[in-house]
Tab-separated table of C-alpha atoms (C1' of nucleotides) in Angstrom:
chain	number	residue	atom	x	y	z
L	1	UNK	CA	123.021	86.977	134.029
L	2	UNK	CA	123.869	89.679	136.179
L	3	UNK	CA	122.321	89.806	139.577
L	4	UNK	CA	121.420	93.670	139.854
L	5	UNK	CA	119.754	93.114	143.542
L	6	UNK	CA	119.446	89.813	144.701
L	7	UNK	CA	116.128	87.835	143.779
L	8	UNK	CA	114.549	91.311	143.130
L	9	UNK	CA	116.232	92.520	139.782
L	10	UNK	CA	117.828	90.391	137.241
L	11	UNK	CA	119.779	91.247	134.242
L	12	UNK	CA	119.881	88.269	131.333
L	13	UNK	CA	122.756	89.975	129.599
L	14	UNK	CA	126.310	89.732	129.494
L	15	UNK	CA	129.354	91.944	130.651
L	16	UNK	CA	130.060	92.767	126.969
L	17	UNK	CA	125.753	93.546	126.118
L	18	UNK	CA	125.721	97.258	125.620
L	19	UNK	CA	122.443	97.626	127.894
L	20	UNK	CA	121.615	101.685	127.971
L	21	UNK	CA	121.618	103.092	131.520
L	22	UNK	CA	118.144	104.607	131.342
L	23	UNK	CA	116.327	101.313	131.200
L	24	UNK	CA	118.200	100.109	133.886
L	25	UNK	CA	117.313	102.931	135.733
L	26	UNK	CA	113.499	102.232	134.645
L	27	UNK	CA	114.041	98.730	135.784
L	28	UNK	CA	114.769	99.692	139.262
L	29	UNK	CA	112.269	102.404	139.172
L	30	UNK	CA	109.701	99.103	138.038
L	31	UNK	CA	111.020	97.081	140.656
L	32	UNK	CA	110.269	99.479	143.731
L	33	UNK	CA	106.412	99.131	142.812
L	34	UNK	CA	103.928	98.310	145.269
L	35	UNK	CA	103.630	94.209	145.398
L	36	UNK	CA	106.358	93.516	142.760
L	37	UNK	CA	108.511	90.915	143.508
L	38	UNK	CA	110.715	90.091	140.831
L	39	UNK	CA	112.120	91.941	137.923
L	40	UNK	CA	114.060	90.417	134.857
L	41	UNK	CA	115.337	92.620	132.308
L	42	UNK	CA	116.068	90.621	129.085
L	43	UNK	CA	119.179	90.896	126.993
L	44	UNK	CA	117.238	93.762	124.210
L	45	UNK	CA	116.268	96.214	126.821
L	46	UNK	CA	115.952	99.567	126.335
L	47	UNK	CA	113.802	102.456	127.323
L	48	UNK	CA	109.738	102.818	126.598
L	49	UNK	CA	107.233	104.826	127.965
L	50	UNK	CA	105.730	103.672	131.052
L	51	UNK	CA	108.879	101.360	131.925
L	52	UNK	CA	111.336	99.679	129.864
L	53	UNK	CA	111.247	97.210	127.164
L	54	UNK	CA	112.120	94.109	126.829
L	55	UNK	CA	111.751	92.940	130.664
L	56	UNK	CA	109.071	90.275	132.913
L	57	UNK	CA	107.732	91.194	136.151
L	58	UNK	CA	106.645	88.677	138.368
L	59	UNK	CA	103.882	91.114	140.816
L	60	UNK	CA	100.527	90.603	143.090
L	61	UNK	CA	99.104	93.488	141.536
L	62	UNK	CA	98.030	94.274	138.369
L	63	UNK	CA	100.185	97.288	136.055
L	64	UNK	CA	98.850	98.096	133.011
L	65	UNK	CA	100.798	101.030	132.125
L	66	UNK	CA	103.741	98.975	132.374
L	67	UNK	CA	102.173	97.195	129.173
L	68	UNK	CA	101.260	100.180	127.065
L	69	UNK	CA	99.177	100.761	124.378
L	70	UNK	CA	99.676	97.714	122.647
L	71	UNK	CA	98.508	94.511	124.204
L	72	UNK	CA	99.136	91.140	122.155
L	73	UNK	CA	101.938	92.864	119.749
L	74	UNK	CA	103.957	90.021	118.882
L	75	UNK	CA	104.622	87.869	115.631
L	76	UNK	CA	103.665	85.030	113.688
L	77	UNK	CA	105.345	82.974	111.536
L	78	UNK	CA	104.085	80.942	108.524
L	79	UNK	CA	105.617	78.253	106.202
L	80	UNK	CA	103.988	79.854	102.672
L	81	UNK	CA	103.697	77.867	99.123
L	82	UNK	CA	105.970	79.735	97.628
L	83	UNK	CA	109.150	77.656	96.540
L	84	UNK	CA	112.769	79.044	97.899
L	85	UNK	CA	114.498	77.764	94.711
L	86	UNK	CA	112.341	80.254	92.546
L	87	UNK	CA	112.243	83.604	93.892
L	88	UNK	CA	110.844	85.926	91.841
L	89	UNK	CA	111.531	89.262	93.919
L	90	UNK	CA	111.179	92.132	91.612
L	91	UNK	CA	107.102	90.570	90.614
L	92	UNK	CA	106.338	90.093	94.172
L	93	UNK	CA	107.620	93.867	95.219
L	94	UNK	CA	105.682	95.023	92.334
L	95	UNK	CA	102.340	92.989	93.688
L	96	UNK	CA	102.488	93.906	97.082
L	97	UNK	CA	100.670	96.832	97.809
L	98	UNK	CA	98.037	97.844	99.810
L	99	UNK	CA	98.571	95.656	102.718
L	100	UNK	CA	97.439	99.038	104.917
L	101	UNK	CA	94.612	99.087	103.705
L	102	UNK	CA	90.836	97.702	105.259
L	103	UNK	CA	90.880	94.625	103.897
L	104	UNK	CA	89.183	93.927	100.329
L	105	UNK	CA	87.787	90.157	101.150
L	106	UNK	CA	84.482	89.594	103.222
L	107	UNK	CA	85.439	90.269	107.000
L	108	UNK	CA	81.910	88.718	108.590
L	109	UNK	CA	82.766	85.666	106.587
L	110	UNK	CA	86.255	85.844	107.471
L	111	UNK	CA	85.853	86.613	111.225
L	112	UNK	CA	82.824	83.843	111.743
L	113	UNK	CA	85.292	81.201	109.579
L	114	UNK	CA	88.284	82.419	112.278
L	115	UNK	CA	86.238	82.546	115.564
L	116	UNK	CA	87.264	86.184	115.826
L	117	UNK	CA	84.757	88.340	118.110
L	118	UNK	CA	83.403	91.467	116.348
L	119	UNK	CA	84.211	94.364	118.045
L	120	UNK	CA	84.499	98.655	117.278
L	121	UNK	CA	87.918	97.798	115.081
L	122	UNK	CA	86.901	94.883	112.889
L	123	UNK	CA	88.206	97.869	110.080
L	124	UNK	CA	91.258	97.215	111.582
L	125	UNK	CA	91.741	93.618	111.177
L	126	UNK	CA	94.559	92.542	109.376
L	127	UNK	CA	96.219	95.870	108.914
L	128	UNK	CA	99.883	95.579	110.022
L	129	UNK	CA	99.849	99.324	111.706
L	130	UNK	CA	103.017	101.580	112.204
L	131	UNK	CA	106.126	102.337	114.230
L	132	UNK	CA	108.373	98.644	114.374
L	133	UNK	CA	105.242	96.467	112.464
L	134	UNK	CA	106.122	94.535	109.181
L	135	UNK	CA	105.012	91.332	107.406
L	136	UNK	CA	108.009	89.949	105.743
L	137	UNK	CA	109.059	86.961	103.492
L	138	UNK	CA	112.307	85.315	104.425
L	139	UNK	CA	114.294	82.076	103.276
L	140	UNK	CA	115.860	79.641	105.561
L	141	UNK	CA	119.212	80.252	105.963
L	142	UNK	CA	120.607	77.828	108.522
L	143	UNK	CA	118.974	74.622	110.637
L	144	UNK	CA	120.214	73.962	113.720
L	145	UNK	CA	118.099	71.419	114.722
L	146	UNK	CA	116.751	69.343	112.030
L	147	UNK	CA	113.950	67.081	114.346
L	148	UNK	CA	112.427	70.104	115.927
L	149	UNK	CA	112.927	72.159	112.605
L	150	UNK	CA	110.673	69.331	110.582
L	151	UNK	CA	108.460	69.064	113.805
L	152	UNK	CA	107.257	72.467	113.555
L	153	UNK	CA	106.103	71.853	109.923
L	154	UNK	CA	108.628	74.106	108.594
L	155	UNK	CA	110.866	73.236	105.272
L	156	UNK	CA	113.822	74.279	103.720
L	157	UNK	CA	112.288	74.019	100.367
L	158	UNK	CA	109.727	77.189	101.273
L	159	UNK	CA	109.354	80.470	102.081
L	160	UNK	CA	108.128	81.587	105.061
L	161	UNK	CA	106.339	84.779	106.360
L	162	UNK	CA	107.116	86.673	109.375
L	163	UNK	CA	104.632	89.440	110.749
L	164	UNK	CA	105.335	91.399	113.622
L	165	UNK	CA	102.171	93.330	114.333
L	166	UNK	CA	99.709	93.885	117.491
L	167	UNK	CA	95.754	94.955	118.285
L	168	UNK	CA	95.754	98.338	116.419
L	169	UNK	CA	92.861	101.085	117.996
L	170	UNK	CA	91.649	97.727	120.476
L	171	UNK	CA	94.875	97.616	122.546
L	172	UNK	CA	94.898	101.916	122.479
L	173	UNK	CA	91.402	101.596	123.800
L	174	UNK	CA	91.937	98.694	126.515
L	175	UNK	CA	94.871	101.029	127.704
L	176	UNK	CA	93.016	104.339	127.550
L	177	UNK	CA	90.104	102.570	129.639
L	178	UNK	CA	92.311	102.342	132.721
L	179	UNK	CA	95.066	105.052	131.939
L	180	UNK	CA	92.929	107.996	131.307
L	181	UNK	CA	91.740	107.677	135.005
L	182	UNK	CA	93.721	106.076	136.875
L	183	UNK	CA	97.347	106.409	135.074
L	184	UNK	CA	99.825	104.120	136.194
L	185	UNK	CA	98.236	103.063	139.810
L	186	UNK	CA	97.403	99.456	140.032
L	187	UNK	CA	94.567	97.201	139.929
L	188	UNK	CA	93.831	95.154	142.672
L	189	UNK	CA	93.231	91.559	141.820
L	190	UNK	CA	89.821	90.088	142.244
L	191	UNK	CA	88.461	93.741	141.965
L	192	UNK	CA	85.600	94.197	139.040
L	193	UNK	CA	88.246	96.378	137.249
L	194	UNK	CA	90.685	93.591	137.363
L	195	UNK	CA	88.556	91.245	136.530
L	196	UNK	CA	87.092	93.270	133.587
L	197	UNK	CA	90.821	94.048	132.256
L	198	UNK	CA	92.155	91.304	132.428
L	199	UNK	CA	89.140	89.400	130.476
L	200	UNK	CA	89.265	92.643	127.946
L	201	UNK	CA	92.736	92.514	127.456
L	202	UNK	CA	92.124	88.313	126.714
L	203	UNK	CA	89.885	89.243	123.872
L	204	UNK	CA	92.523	91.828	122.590
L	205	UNK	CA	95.066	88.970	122.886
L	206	UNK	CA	93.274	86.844	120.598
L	207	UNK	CA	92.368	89.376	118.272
L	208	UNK	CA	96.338	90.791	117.747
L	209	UNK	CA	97.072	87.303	117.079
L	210	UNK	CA	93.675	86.807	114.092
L	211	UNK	CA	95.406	90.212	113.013
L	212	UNK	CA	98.456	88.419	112.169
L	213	UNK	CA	97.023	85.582	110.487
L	214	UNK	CA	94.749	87.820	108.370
L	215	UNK	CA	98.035	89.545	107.412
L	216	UNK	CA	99.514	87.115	106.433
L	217	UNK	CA	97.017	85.558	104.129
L	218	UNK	CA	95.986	88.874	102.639
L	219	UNK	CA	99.806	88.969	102.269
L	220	UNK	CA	100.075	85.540	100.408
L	221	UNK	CA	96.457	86.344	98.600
L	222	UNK	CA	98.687	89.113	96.159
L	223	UNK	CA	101.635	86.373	95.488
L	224	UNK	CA	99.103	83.830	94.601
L	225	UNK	CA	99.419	82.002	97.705
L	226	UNK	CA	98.835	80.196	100.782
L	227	UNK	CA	100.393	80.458	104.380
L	228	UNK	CA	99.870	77.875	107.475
L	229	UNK	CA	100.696	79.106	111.099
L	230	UNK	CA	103.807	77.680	112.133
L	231	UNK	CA	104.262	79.616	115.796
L	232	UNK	CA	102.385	82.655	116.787
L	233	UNK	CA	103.557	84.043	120.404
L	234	UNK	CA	103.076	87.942	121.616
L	235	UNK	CA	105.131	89.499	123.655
L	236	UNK	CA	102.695	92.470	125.634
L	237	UNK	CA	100.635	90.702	128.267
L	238	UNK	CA	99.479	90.065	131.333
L	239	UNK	CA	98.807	86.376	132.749
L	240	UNK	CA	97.969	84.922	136.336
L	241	UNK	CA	100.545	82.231	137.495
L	242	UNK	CA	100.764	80.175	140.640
L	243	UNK	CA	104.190	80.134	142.574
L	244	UNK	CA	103.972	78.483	146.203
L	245	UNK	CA	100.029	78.132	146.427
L	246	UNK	CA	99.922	82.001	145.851
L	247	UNK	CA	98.954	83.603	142.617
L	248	UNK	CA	100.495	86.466	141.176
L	249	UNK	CA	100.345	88.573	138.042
L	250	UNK	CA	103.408	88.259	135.278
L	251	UNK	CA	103.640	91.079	133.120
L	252	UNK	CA	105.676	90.456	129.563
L	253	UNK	CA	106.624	93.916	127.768
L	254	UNK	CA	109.013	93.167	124.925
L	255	UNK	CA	109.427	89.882	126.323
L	256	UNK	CA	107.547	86.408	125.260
L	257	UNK	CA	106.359	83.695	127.147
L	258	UNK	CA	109.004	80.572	127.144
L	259	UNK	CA	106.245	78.363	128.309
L	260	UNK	CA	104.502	78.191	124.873
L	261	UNK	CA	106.285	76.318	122.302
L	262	UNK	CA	108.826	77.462	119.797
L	263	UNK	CA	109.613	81.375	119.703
L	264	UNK	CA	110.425	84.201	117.011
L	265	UNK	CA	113.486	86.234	117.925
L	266	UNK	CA	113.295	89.115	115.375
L	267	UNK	CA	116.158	90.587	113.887
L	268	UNK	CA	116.162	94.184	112.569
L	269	UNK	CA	115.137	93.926	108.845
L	270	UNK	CA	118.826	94.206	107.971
L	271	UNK	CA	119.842	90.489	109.471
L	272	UNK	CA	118.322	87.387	110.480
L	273	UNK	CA	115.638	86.576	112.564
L	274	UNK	CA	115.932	82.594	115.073
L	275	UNK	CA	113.011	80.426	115.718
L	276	UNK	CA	114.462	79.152	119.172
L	277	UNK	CA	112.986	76.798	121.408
L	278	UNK	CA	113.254	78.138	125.298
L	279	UNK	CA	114.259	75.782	128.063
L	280	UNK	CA	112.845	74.752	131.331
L	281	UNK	CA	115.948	77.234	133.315
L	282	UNK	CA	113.634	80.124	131.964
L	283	UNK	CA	111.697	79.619	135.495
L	284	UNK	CA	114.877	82.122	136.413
L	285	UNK	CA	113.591	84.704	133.524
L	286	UNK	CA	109.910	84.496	134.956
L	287	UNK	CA	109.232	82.102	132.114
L	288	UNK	CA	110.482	84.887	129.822
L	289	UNK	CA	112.471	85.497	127.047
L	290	UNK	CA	113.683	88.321	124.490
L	291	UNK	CA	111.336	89.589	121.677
L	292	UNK	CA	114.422	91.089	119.217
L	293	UNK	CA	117.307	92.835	118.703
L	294	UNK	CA	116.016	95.678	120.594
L	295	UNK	CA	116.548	99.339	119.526
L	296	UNK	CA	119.862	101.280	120.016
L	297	UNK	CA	118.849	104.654	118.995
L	298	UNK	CA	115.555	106.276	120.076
L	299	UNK	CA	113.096	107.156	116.882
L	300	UNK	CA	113.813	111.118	116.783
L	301	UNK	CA	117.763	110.251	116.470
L	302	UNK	CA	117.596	107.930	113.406
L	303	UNK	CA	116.928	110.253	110.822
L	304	UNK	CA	119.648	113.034	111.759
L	305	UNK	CA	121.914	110.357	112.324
L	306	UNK	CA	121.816	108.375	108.630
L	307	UNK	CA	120.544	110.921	106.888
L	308	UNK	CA	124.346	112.601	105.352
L	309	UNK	CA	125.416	109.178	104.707
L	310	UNK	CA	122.308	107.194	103.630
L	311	UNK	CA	119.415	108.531	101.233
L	312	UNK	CA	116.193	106.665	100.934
L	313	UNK	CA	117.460	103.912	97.868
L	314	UNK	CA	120.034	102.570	100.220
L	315	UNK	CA	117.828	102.141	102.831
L	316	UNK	CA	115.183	100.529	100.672
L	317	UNK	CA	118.148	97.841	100.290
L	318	UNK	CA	119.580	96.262	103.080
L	319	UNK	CA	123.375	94.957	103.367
L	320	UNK	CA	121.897	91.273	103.419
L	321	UNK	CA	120.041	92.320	99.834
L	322	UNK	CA	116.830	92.606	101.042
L	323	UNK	CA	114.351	95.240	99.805
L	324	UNK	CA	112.200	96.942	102.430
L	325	UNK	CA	108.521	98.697	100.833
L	326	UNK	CA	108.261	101.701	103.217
L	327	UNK	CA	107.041	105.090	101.636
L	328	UNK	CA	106.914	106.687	104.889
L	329	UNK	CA	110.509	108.825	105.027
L	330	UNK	CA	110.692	108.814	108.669
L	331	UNK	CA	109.589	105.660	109.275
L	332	UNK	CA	112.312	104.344	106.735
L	333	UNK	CA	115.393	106.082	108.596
L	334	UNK	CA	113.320	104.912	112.562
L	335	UNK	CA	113.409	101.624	111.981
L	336	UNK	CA	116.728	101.415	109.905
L	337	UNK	CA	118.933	98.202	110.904
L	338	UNK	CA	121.271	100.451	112.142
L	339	UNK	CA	118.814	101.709	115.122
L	340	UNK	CA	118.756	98.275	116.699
L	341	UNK	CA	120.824	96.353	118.496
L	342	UNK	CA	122.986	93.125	117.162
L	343	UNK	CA	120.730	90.121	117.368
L	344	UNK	CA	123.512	87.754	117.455
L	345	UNK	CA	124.416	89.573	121.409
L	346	UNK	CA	120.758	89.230	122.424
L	347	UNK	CA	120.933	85.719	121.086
L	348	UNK	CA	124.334	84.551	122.642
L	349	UNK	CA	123.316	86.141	125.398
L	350	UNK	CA	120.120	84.107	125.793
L	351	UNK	CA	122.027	80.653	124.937
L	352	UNK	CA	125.262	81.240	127.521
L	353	UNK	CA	122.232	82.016	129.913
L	354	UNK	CA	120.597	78.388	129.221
L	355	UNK	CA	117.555	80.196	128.272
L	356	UNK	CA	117.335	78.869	124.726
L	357	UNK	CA	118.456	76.544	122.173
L	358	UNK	CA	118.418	77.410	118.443
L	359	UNK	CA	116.310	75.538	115.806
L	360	UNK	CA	116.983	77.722	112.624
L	361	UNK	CA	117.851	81.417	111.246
L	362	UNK	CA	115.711	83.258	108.488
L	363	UNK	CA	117.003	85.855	105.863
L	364	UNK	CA	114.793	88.619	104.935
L	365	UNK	CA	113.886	89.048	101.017
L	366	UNK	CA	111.305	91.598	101.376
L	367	UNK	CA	109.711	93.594	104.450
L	368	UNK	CA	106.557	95.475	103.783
L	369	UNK	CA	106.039	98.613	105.821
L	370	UNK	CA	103.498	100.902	104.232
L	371	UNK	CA	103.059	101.962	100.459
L	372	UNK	CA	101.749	105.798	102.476
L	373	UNK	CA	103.850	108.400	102.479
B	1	DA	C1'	102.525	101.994	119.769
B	2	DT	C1'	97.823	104.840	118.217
B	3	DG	C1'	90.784	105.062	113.205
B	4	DT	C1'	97.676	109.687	116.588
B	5	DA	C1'	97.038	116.098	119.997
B	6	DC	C1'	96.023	121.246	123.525
DNA sequence: ATGTAC
């Protein structure tokens, strides 16, 4: 951890963590906001929009645009039926299609059955969406804790899905409704806007999250099936938390809560992905930790960059011999492996800062983006 | 990131 300005702005990466200067620069900038009092960049940082990603603020008042447009993105994984001795790759590739698509079964039933809240993007539900969004199968590939590992229901004998997706048009909405008038001031806690937000934002919380279980089983429903939740945790939110009998507001972007069980550290689709369990030293994080790899090259760069040595049929493989489904060209070179970060720095990182211990690593077999061009 | 924008 490097102590940027003391108790005000942390870093939670090491010397030797290529960390790009502009989100440092956006972390200060975030810092220097009315009522903020601490600032903790994690070890994937990089630059976003209305402040970096991949950082916890602990703050008395109340920043959306520091969240963006996509409240409750984070992922889900599932322990599926399918066996890990018997992989049958090239059928599954050829049966999964359509998974951006409105879904085919009977949503009312569905959303009554799931205790999901109708709202204006019930269409929407259990579409996986664009930009860094995937559902993906993986296999085991290591344990590192065997008690926790059979604790979480998880087993070495089954695949597992992985789906990284968020609240579609809802979160776009939530962040339009305070945005599009009042751009990146504040809301003052205990206000009716505040109050209204934050309960909004709640109900898009839980909906990102039914929009990763519907994934998954629509996901499942074409391989013949099943898949049971093994950790779902998001990692764009705002909570209220108590510190000294005063309350303040902690704000995750690209960051997920350490306080609520066993976490998803996703890899780019080219590596593995950890389940880790956080520790109780992440009260020095803001009860924080990393999301990912986090991206090394900004979107418009990717293509220009891979596109002399790498043509569409290598991407569509990885180097780990997975196969990623993505029709979309630009989408294929944006979210190559090579555009993010090594996991295994963001990881070691994490661990030589006592933030985590590992419980397993997962190996990607097949990542579905989109089937659209 | 987005039922994507002048």
């Amino acid at each position: 951890m490097i102590e940027i300005e003391k108790n005000k702005i942390l870093l939670f990466a090491s010397e030797k963590n290529w960390v790009e200067g502009d989100s440092l620069m956006q972390l200060k900038k975030t810092s220097e906001l009315t009522g903020m009092k601490l600032s903790c960049g994690m070890p994937d940082i990089h630059p976003g929009k209305g402040g970096p990603v991949g950082a916890s603020f602990i703050c008395e008042l109340i920043y959306p645009h520091l969240i963006g447009n996509d409240a409750g993105c984070g992922a889900g994984l599932f322990k599926t039926s399918l066996r890990s001795g018997r992989l049958k790759t090239e059928k599954w590739i050829k049966k999964l299609k359509g998974l951006e698509n409105t879904p085919e079964r009977d949503l009312d039933e569905w959303m009554t059955e799931n205790n999901v809240e109708s709202s204006d993007h019930d269409k929407a539900l259990g579409t996986i969406g664009g930009g860094n969004h995937f559902a993906e199968l993986n296999k085991v590939n290591e344990i590192f804790d065997q008690k926790i590992f059979e604790e979480a229901g998880l087993d070495l004998k089954y695949l597992n899905l992985l789906v990284h997706s968020g609240s579609r048009g809802y979160g776009e909405v939530l962040y339009r409704s305070h945005t599009s008038k009042s751009g990146a001031s504040p809301l003052v806690p205990d206000s009716d806007d505040a109050i209204n937000y934050i309960e909004k934002q709640n109900k898009v919380l839980k909906w990102a999250k039914s929009n990763r279980k519907l994934i998954a089983e629509r996901f499942m429903d074409r391989l013949n099936g099943d898949s049971q939740l093994i950790t779902d945790s998001n990692h764009n939110s705002i909570v209220s938390i108590k510190q000294s009998e005063k309350n303040y507001w902690l704000h995750r972007k690209g960051a997920v809560p350490a306080d609520d069980g066993l976490v998803m550290v996703l890899g780019s689709r080219g590596t593995l992905s950890y389940l880790v369990k956080p520790t109780n030293d992440c009260e020095k994080s803001a009860w924080s930790i990393a999301h990912g790899a986090g991206r090394k090259w900004n979107r418009g760069n990717c293509r220009g960059r891979l596109e002399k040595k790498w043509g569409v049929k290598d991407l569509e493989r990885t180097d780990i011999g997975s196969t990623v489904i993505c029709r979309n060209k630009d989408l294929l070179y944006e979210e190559a492996p090579q555009a993010y970060k090594n996991i295994d720095m963001v990881i070691n990182d994490m661990i030589n800062d006592g933030l985590i211990e590992l419980v397993a690593s997962f190996k990607p077999l097949i990542t579905y983006k989109t089937r659209k061009k």
